[in-house]
Amino acid sequence: MGITTAYVKDMFESAIISRTIIPDDLEDIWLKRAVARYAFEIYPITYDESEGTITVPTFDALTDDDVKNTLYEITADTLALYMQLFWKERDKARINNRSQIVTKDLSLNGGGAIYSAVKSDYEQIQADIADHIQKLKTPAYSSTEEED
């Protein structure tokens, strides 16, 4: 059981609007970063690059398949959100570099509205990720093991 990397990438690509084609190598880097962030902030996660699968050992121990499938869907969505965050970071830097032209006699700082919109999107993605993390974490007062 688990999710495929292709599924996570499809979720990422369906959520963004880009005028340029994003290279697969760049998506792979963003996916690796997303897996690392997920493993650091939420649960240990296994990423098998050769098989193209992602598994969460904590979820595989569950007996209810419906719950397991739901958790994997949320995991895929969270990984795609992390990828969106990395894409938006790159977009924000690109817009910032393009919009600030400074020479000896002239200084142009255009694109303020565009940068503000990108920054707003970036902050919204961060809030969505924080919401996902909060929902996926096990509360301190709950028990993950059955009591005898």
Coordinates of C-alpha atoms in Angstrom, one line a residue:
M1 CA 0.0 0.0 0.0
G2 CA 1.1 3.6 -0.5
I3 CA 0.9 6.3 -3.1
T4 CA 2.8 6.7 -6.3
T5 CA 5.1 9.6 -7.0
A6 CA 3.3 10.1 -10.3
Y7 CA 0.0 10.6 -8.4
V8 CA 1.6 13.3 -6.2
K9 CA 3.1 15.0 -9.2
D10 CA -0.3 14.9 -10.9
M11 CA -1.9 16.5 -7.9
F12 CA 0.8 19.2 -7.9
E13 CA 0.4 19.9 -11.6
S14 CA -3.4 20.1 -11.4
A15 CA -3.2 22.8 -8.7
I16 CA -0.8 25.2 -10.4
I17 CA -1.0 27.4 -13.5
S18 CA 2.3 27.9 -15.2
R19 CA 3.1 29.4 -18.6
T20 CA 6.3 27.4 -18.8
I21 CA 6.8 23.7 -18.7
I22 CA 8.3 22.6 -15.4
P23 CA 11.2 20.2 -16.0
D24 CA 10.7 16.7 -14.5
D25 CA 14.1 16.9 -12.8
L26 CA 12.9 20.0 -10.9
E27 CA 9.7 18.3 -9.9
D28 CA 11.7 15.4 -8.6
I29 CA 13.8 17.7 -6.5
W30 CA 10.7 19.4 -5.1
L31 CA 9.2 16.0 -4.4
K32 CA 12.3 14.9 -2.5
R33 CA 12.2 18.1 -0.5
A34 CA 8.5 17.6 0.2
V35 CA 9.1 14.0 1.5
A36 CA 11.9 15.3 3.7
R37 CA 9.7 18.1 5.2
Y38 CA 6.8 15.7 5.7
A39 CA 9.1 13.2 7.5
F40 CA 10.5 15.9 9.7
E41 CA 7.3 17.6 10.6
I42 CA 4.7 14.8 10.7
Y43 CA 5.6 11.1 10.3
P44 CA 8.5 9.0 9.1
I45 CA 8.0 8.3 5.5
T46 CA 9.6 5.9 3.0
Y47 CA 10.3 7.1 -0.5
D48 CA 11.4 4.4 -2.9
E49 CA 12.7 6.3 -5.9
S50 CA 13.3 3.2 -8.0
E51 CA 9.8 1.9 -7.5
G52 CA 8.2 5.4 -7.6
T53 CA 6.3 4.8 -4.3
I54 CA 5.8 6.6 -1.0
T55 CA 4.7 4.7 2.1
V56 CA 4.1 5.7 5.7
P57 CA 4.8 2.8 8.0
T58 CA 2.5 4.3 10.7
F59 CA -0.4 4.1 8.2
D60 CA 0.4 0.6 7.0
A61 CA 0.0 -0.7 10.5
L62 CA -3.7 0.3 10.5
T63 CA -6.3 -2.3 9.9
D64 CA -9.1 -0.2 8.6
D65 CA -8.5 0.2 4.8
D66 CA -10.9 3.2 4.5
V67 CA -8.9 5.1 7.2
K68 CA -5.6 4.1 5.6
N69 CA -6.7 5.3 2.1
T70 CA -8.0 8.6 3.5
L71 CA -4.7 9.2 5.3
Y72 CA -2.7 8.4 2.2
E73 CA -4.9 10.8 0.2
I74 CA -4.2 13.6 2.7
T75 CA -0.5 12.7 2.6
A76 CA -0.5 13.0 -1.2
D77 CA -2.3 16.3 -0.9
T78 CA 0.2 17.6 1.7
L79 CA 3.2 16.5 -0.4
A80 CA 1.7 18.3 -3.4
L81 CA 1.1 21.4 -1.2
Y82 CA 4.8 21.3 -0.2
M83 CA 5.7 21.1 -3.9
Q84 CA 3.5 24.1 -4.6
L85 CA 5.3 26.0 -1.8
F86 CA 8.6 25.3 -3.5
W87 CA 7.3 26.3 -6.9
K88 CA 5.9 29.5 -5.4
E89 CA 9.2 30.3 -3.7
R90 CA 10.9 30.1 -7.1
D91 CA 8.1 32.2 -8.7
K92 CA 8.4 34.8 -6.0
A93 CA 12.2 35.1 -6.5
R94 CA 11.8 35.2 -10.3
I95 CA 9.3 38.1 -10.1
N96 CA 11.4 39.9 -7.6
N97 CA 14.5 39.7 -9.8
R98 CA 12.7 40.8 -12.9
S99 CA 10.8 43.7 -11.4
Q100 CA 13.7 45.5 -9.9
I101 CA 15.9 47.3 -12.5
V102 CA 18.4 49.7 -11.1
T103 CA 21.0 51.6 -13.2
K104 CA 23.1 54.7 -12.6
D105 CA 20.4 57.1 -14.0
L106 CA 17.2 55.1 -13.6
S107 CA 15.5 53.0 -11.0
L108 CA 12.4 51.0 -11.9
N109 CA 10.5 49.0 -9.3
G110 CA 7.6 47.7 -11.2
G111 CA 5.5 44.6 -10.6
G112 CA 4.6 45.4 -7.0
A113 CA 1.1 44.2 -7.5
I114 CA 2.2 41.0 -9.1
Y115 CA 4.7 40.4 -6.3
S116 CA 2.0 41.1 -3.7
A117 CA -0.3 38.6 -5.3
V118 CA 2.4 35.9 -5.5
K119 CA 3.3 36.6 -1.8
S120 CA -0.4 36.3 -0.9
D121 CA -0.6 32.9 -2.7
Y122 CA 2.6 31.8 -0.9
E123 CA 1.2 32.7 2.5
Q124 CA -2.0 30.9 1.7
I125 CA -0.1 27.7 0.7
Q126 CA 1.8 28.0 4.0
A127 CA -1.5 28.2 5.9
D128 CA -2.9 25.2 4.1
I129 CA 0.2 23.2 4.9
A130 CA 0.0 24.2 8.6
D131 CA -3.7 23.1 8.6
H132 CA -2.7 19.7 7.0
I133 CA 0.1 19.2 9.5
Q134 CA -2.2 19.9 12.4
K135 CA -4.8 17.4 11.2
L136 CA -2.3 14.7 10.5
K137 CA -0.4 14.9 13.8
T138 CA -1.5 12.5 16.6
P139 CA -2.9 14.4 19.6
A140 CA -0.8 14.0 22.7
Y141 CA -3.8 12.8 24.7
S142 CA -4.8 10.0 22.3
S143 CA -3.4 6.5 22.3
T144 CA -2.1 5.0 19.1
E145 CA -2.0 1.5 20.6
E146 CA -4.9 -0.5 21.8
E147 CA -5.2 -1.0 25.5
D148 CA -5.5 -4.5 26.8

